[in-house]
PDB file of C-alpha atoms in Angstrom:
ATOM      1  CA  UNK A   1       0.000   0.000   0.000  1.00 96.00           C
ATOM      2  CA  UNK A   2       1.287   3.462  -0.917  1.00 96.00           C
ATOM      3  CA  UNK A   3       1.604   5.853   2.011  1.00 96.00           C
ATOM      4  CA  UNK A   4       2.172   9.604   2.049  1.00 94.00           C
ATOM      5  CA  UNK A   5       3.960  11.647   4.680  1.00 96.00           C
ATOM      6  CA  UNK A   6       5.596  15.030   4.973  1.00 97.00           C
ATOM      7  CA  UNK A   7       9.390  15.176   4.729  1.00 95.00           C
ATOM      8  CA  UNK A   8      11.849  18.041   5.223  1.00 97.00           C
ATOM      9  CA  UNK A   9      12.220  19.840   1.892  1.00 97.00           C
ATOM     10  CA  UNK A  10      16.024  19.467   1.787  1.00 96.00           C
ATOM     11  CA  UNK A  11      15.779  15.683   2.221  1.00 97.00           C
ATOM     12  CA  UNK A  12      12.919  15.367  -0.237  1.00 97.00           C
ATOM     13  CA  UNK A  13      14.703  17.488  -2.869  1.00 95.00           C
ATOM     14  CA  UNK A  14      17.843  15.323  -2.639  1.00 94.00           C
ATOM     15  CA  UNK A  15      15.746  12.202  -3.229  1.00 96.00           C
ATOM     16  CA  UNK A  16      13.842  13.840  -6.082  1.00 95.00           C
ATOM     17  CA  UNK A  17      17.062  15.017  -7.735  1.00 91.00           C
ATOM     18  CA  UNK A  18      18.429  11.488  -7.522  1.00 93.00           C
ATOM     19  CA  UNK A  19      15.349  10.140  -9.328  1.00 95.00           C
ATOM     20  CA  UNK A  20      15.522  12.879 -11.964  1.00 93.00           C
ATOM     21  CA  UNK A  21      19.271  12.382 -12.485  1.00 92.00           C
ATOM     22  CA  UNK A  22      18.790   8.661 -13.078  1.00 95.00           C
ATOM     23  CA  UNK A  23      15.956   9.348 -15.531  1.00 96.00           C
ATOM     24  CA  UNK A  24      18.010  11.930 -17.443  1.00 94.00           C
ATOM     25  CA  UNK A  25      20.914   9.518 -17.857  1.00 94.00           C
ATOM     26  CA  UNK A  26      18.575   6.705 -18.899  1.00 95.00           C
ATOM     27  CA  UNK A  27      16.770   8.785 -21.513  1.00 96.00           C
ATOM     28  CA  UNK A  28      19.495  11.109 -22.833  1.00 94.00           C
ATOM     29  CA  UNK A  29      22.797   9.527 -21.812  1.00 93.00           C
ATOM     30  CA  UNK A  30      23.824  12.911 -20.409  1.00 91.00           C
ATOM     31  CA  UNK A  31      25.000  12.886 -16.813  1.00 89.00           C
ATOM     32  CA  UNK A  32      24.114  15.688 -14.440  1.00 84.00           C
ATOM     33  CA  UNK A  33      26.608  18.353 -13.530  1.00 87.00           C
ATOM     34  CA  UNK A  34      26.740  19.952 -10.126  1.00 88.00           C
ATOM     35  CA  UNK A  35      25.388  23.527 -10.196  1.00 93.00           C
ATOM     36  CA  UNK A  36      27.884  26.337  -9.633  1.00 96.00           C
ATOM     37  CA  UNK A  37      26.759  29.428  -7.718  1.00 97.00           C
ATOM     38  CA  UNK A  38      27.844  33.038  -8.159  1.00 97.00           C
ATOM     39  CA  UNK A  39      27.325  35.931  -5.743  1.00 98.00           C
ATOM     40  CA  UNK A  40      28.685  39.462  -6.041  1.00 97.00           C
ATOM     41  CA  UNK A  41      27.898  42.532  -3.940  1.00 97.00           C
ATOM     42  CA  UNK A  42      28.600  46.244  -4.196  1.00 97.00           C
ATOM     43  CA  UNK A  43      29.424  48.467  -1.235  1.00 97.00           C
ATOM     44  CA  UNK A  44      30.054  52.163  -0.869  1.00 96.00           C
ATOM     45  CA  UNK A  45      31.662  53.412   2.336  1.00 96.00           C
ATOM     46  CA  UNK A  46      30.816  50.079   3.927  1.00 96.00           C
ATOM     47  CA  UNK A  47      27.117  50.274   3.043  1.00 96.00           C
ATOM     48  CA  UNK A  48      25.523  47.507   0.975  1.00 97.00           C
ATOM     49  CA  UNK A  49      24.162  49.090  -2.217  1.00 97.00           C
ATOM     50  CA  UNK A  50      23.360  46.130  -4.444  1.00 97.00           C
ATOM     51  CA  UNK A  51      24.234  42.714  -5.692  1.00 98.00           C
ATOM     52  CA  UNK A  52      23.609  39.823  -8.018  1.00 98.00           C
ATOM     53  CA  UNK A  53      23.322  36.062  -7.618  1.00 98.00           C
ATOM     54  CA  UNK A  54      23.302  33.402 -10.303  1.00 98.00           C
ATOM     55  CA  UNK A  55      23.568  29.654 -10.731  1.00 97.00           C
ATOM     56  CA  UNK A  56      25.070  27.807 -13.661  1.00 97.00           C
ATOM     57  CA  UNK A  57      23.742  24.345 -14.411  1.00 94.00           C
ATOM     58  CA  UNK A  58      24.831  22.407 -17.464  1.00 93.00           C
ATOM     59  CA  UNK A  59      24.756  24.905 -20.399  1.00 95.00           C
ATOM     60  CA  UNK A  60      22.550  27.542 -18.754  1.00 97.00           C
ATOM     61  CA  UNK A  61      23.163  30.272 -16.211  1.00 98.00           C
ATOM     62  CA  UNK A  62      20.153  31.718 -14.414  1.00 98.00           C
ATOM     63  CA  UNK A  63      20.439  35.115 -12.768  1.00 98.00           C
ATOM     64  CA  UNK A  64      18.417  34.555  -9.613  1.00 97.00           C
ATOM     65  CA  UNK A  65      18.466  38.034  -8.122  1.00 97.00           C
ATOM     66  CA  UNK A  66      19.781  41.456  -9.130  1.00 98.00           C
ATOM     67  CA  UNK A  67      18.954  44.589  -7.184  1.00 97.00           C
ATOM     68  CA  UNK A  68      20.400  48.039  -6.628  1.00 97.00           C
ATOM     69  CA  UNK A  69      19.535  50.450  -3.811  1.00 97.00           C
ATOM     70  CA  UNK A  70      17.181  53.110  -5.181  1.00 96.00           C
ATOM     71  CA  UNK A  71      19.738  55.865  -4.478  1.00 95.00           C
ATOM     72  CA  UNK A  72      22.246  54.182  -6.840  1.00 95.00           C
ATOM     73  CA  UNK A  73      19.967  53.382  -9.771  1.00 93.00           C
ATOM     74  CA  UNK A  74      20.489  55.007 -13.176  1.00 91.00           C
ATOM     75  CA  UNK A  75      24.272  55.277 -12.607  1.00 93.00           C
ATOM     76  CA  UNK A  76      25.397  52.060 -14.307  1.00 95.00           C
ATOM     77  CA  UNK A  77      25.740  49.866 -11.210  1.00 97.00           C
ATOM     78  CA  UNK A  78      23.037  47.432 -12.362  1.00 97.00           C
ATOM     79  CA  UNK A  79      24.740  47.132 -15.751  1.00 97.00           C
ATOM     80  CA  UNK A  80      28.078  46.407 -14.094  1.00 97.00           C
ATOM     81  CA  UNK A  81      26.534  43.725 -11.885  1.00 98.00           C
ATOM     82  CA  UNK A  82      24.752  42.137 -14.849  1.00 98.00           C
ATOM     83  CA  UNK A  83      27.956  42.137 -16.892  1.00 97.00           C
ATOM     84  CA  UNK A  84      29.750  40.375 -14.038  1.00 97.00           C
ATOM     85  CA  UNK A  85      27.036  37.689 -14.025  1.00 98.00           C
ATOM     86  CA  UNK A  86      27.432  37.342 -17.794  1.00 97.00           C
ATOM     87  CA  UNK A  87      31.196  37.007 -17.357  1.00 97.00           C
ATOM     88  CA  UNK A  88      30.566  34.214 -14.838  1.00 98.00           C
ATOM     89  CA  UNK A  89      28.285  32.535 -17.411  1.00 97.00           C
ATOM     90  CA  UNK A  90      31.007  32.816 -20.061  1.00 97.00           C
ATOM     91  CA  UNK A  91      33.570  31.300 -17.691  1.00 96.00           C
ATOM     92  CA  UNK A  92      31.182  28.411 -17.043  1.00 96.00           C
ATOM     93  CA  UNK A  93      30.843  27.943 -20.824  1.00 96.00           C
ATOM     94  CA  UNK A  94      27.106  28.580 -20.611  1.00 97.00           C
ATOM     95  CA  UNK A  95      25.322  29.000 -23.923  1.00 97.00           C
ATOM     96  CA  UNK A  96      22.213  30.636 -22.466  1.00 98.00           C
ATOM     97  CA  UNK A  97      21.612  33.076 -19.634  1.00 98.00           C
ATOM     98  CA  UNK A  98      18.103  33.558 -18.243  1.00 98.00           C
ATOM     99  CA  UNK A  99      16.406  35.920 -15.837  1.00 98.00           C
ATOM    100  CA  UNK A 100      12.870  36.754 -14.760  1.00 98.00           C
ATOM    101  CA  UNK A 101      11.471  40.125 -13.794  1.00 97.00           C
ATOM    102  CA  UNK A 102       8.158  41.771 -13.014  1.00 96.00           C
ATOM    103  CA  UNK A 103       6.472  44.354 -15.239  1.00 95.00           C
ATOM    104  CA  UNK A 104       7.162  47.034 -12.601  1.00 94.00           C
ATOM    105  CA  UNK A 105      10.845  46.097 -12.313  1.00 95.00           C
ATOM    106  CA  UNK A 106      13.491  45.925 -15.032  1.00 94.00           C
ATOM    107  CA  UNK A 107      12.181  44.361 -18.264  1.00 97.00           C
ATOM    108  CA  UNK A 108      13.389  47.317 -20.381  1.00 96.00           C
ATOM    109  CA  UNK A 109      16.785  47.234 -18.625  1.00 97.00           C
ATOM    110  CA  UNK A 110      17.345  43.599 -19.582  1.00 98.00           C
ATOM    111  CA  UNK A 111      16.130  44.132 -23.143  1.00 98.00           C
ATOM    112  CA  UNK A 112      18.605  47.025 -23.437  1.00 97.00           C
ATOM    113  CA  UNK A 113      21.308  44.484 -22.557  1.00 97.00           C
ATOM    114  CA  UNK A 114      20.315  42.082 -25.334  1.00 97.00           C
ATOM    115  CA  UNK A 115      17.808  39.868 -23.522  1.00 98.00           C
ATOM    116  CA  UNK A 116      14.604  38.815 -25.250  1.00 98.00           C
ATOM    117  CA  UNK A 117      11.300  37.765 -23.697  1.00 98.00           C
ATOM    118  CA  UNK A 118      10.537  34.086 -24.232  1.00 98.00           C
ATOM    119  CA  UNK A 119       7.546  33.889 -21.918  1.00 98.00           C
ATOM    120  CA  UNK A 120       5.278  35.778 -19.618  1.00 98.00           C
ATOM    121  CA  UNK A 121       2.783  34.938 -16.917  1.00 97.00           C
ATOM    122  CA  UNK A 122      -0.033  37.356 -16.137  1.00 97.00           C
ATOM    123  CA  UNK A 123      -1.241  37.840 -12.563  1.00 97.00           C
ATOM    124  CA  UNK A 124       1.960  36.414 -11.078  1.00 95.00           C
ATOM    125  CA  UNK A 125       3.096  36.600  -8.361  1.00 94.00           C
ATOM    126  CA  UNK A 126      -0.037  38.615  -7.604  1.00 95.00           C
ATOM    127  CA  UNK A 127      -3.058  39.837  -9.533  1.00 97.00           C
ATOM    128  CA  UNK A 128      -2.423  42.841 -11.749  1.00 96.00           C
ATOM    129  CA  UNK A 129       1.273  42.154 -12.443  1.00 96.00           C
ATOM    130  CA  UNK A 130       3.041  40.199 -15.156  1.00 97.00           C
ATOM    131  CA  UNK A 131       6.177  38.133 -14.720  1.00 98.00           C
ATOM    132  CA  UNK A 132       8.514  38.098 -17.736  1.00 98.00           C
ATOM    133  CA  UNK A 133      11.056  35.404 -18.557  1.00 98.00           C
ATOM    134  CA  UNK A 134      14.020  36.563 -20.615  1.00 98.00           C
ATOM    135  CA  UNK A 135      16.990  34.878 -22.267  1.00 98.00           C
ATOM    136  CA  UNK A 136      20.220  35.836 -23.923  1.00 98.00           C
ATOM    137  CA  UNK A 137      22.252  33.526 -26.136  1.00 97.00           C
ATOM    138  CA  UNK A 138      25.941  33.823 -25.380  1.00 94.00           C
ATOM    139  CA  UNK A 139      28.672  34.034 -27.977  1.00 83.00           C
ATOM    140  CA  UNK A 140      31.872  32.267 -26.958  1.00 69.00           C
ATOM    141  CA  UNK A 141      33.922  33.692 -29.833  1.00 65.00           C
ATOM    142  CA  UNK A 142      34.887  36.723 -27.737  1.00 50.00           C
TER     143      UNK A 142
END
């Protein structure tokens, strides 16, 4: 008889990843690679003013978070942080870099940096907003 019970998320995710890894190898012959994380922060006079985090997995880097203190926006700091994340992606030999943003956040900023929308989800994460999913194909000839 099948039983169900709650399990700590960390333990459950490890077990799920193991099942998914085995399935991927069985179906594609491609073994999993361990994800590589990236985290960079910016300070001025000891004060935290922004940062970026990303994770590379296989041939894709996903920028998880990028934010700049409102007093430092429109001065190029966000662009510098994004370029550092892209450099990390290049070093990891990623072919694609992805990011998501809300309609009230930075969609135009990412498009200005060569990202294109590949999907959107209305009313997420709350009614009246749209979440955009963007990608950029990386050129390794540089």
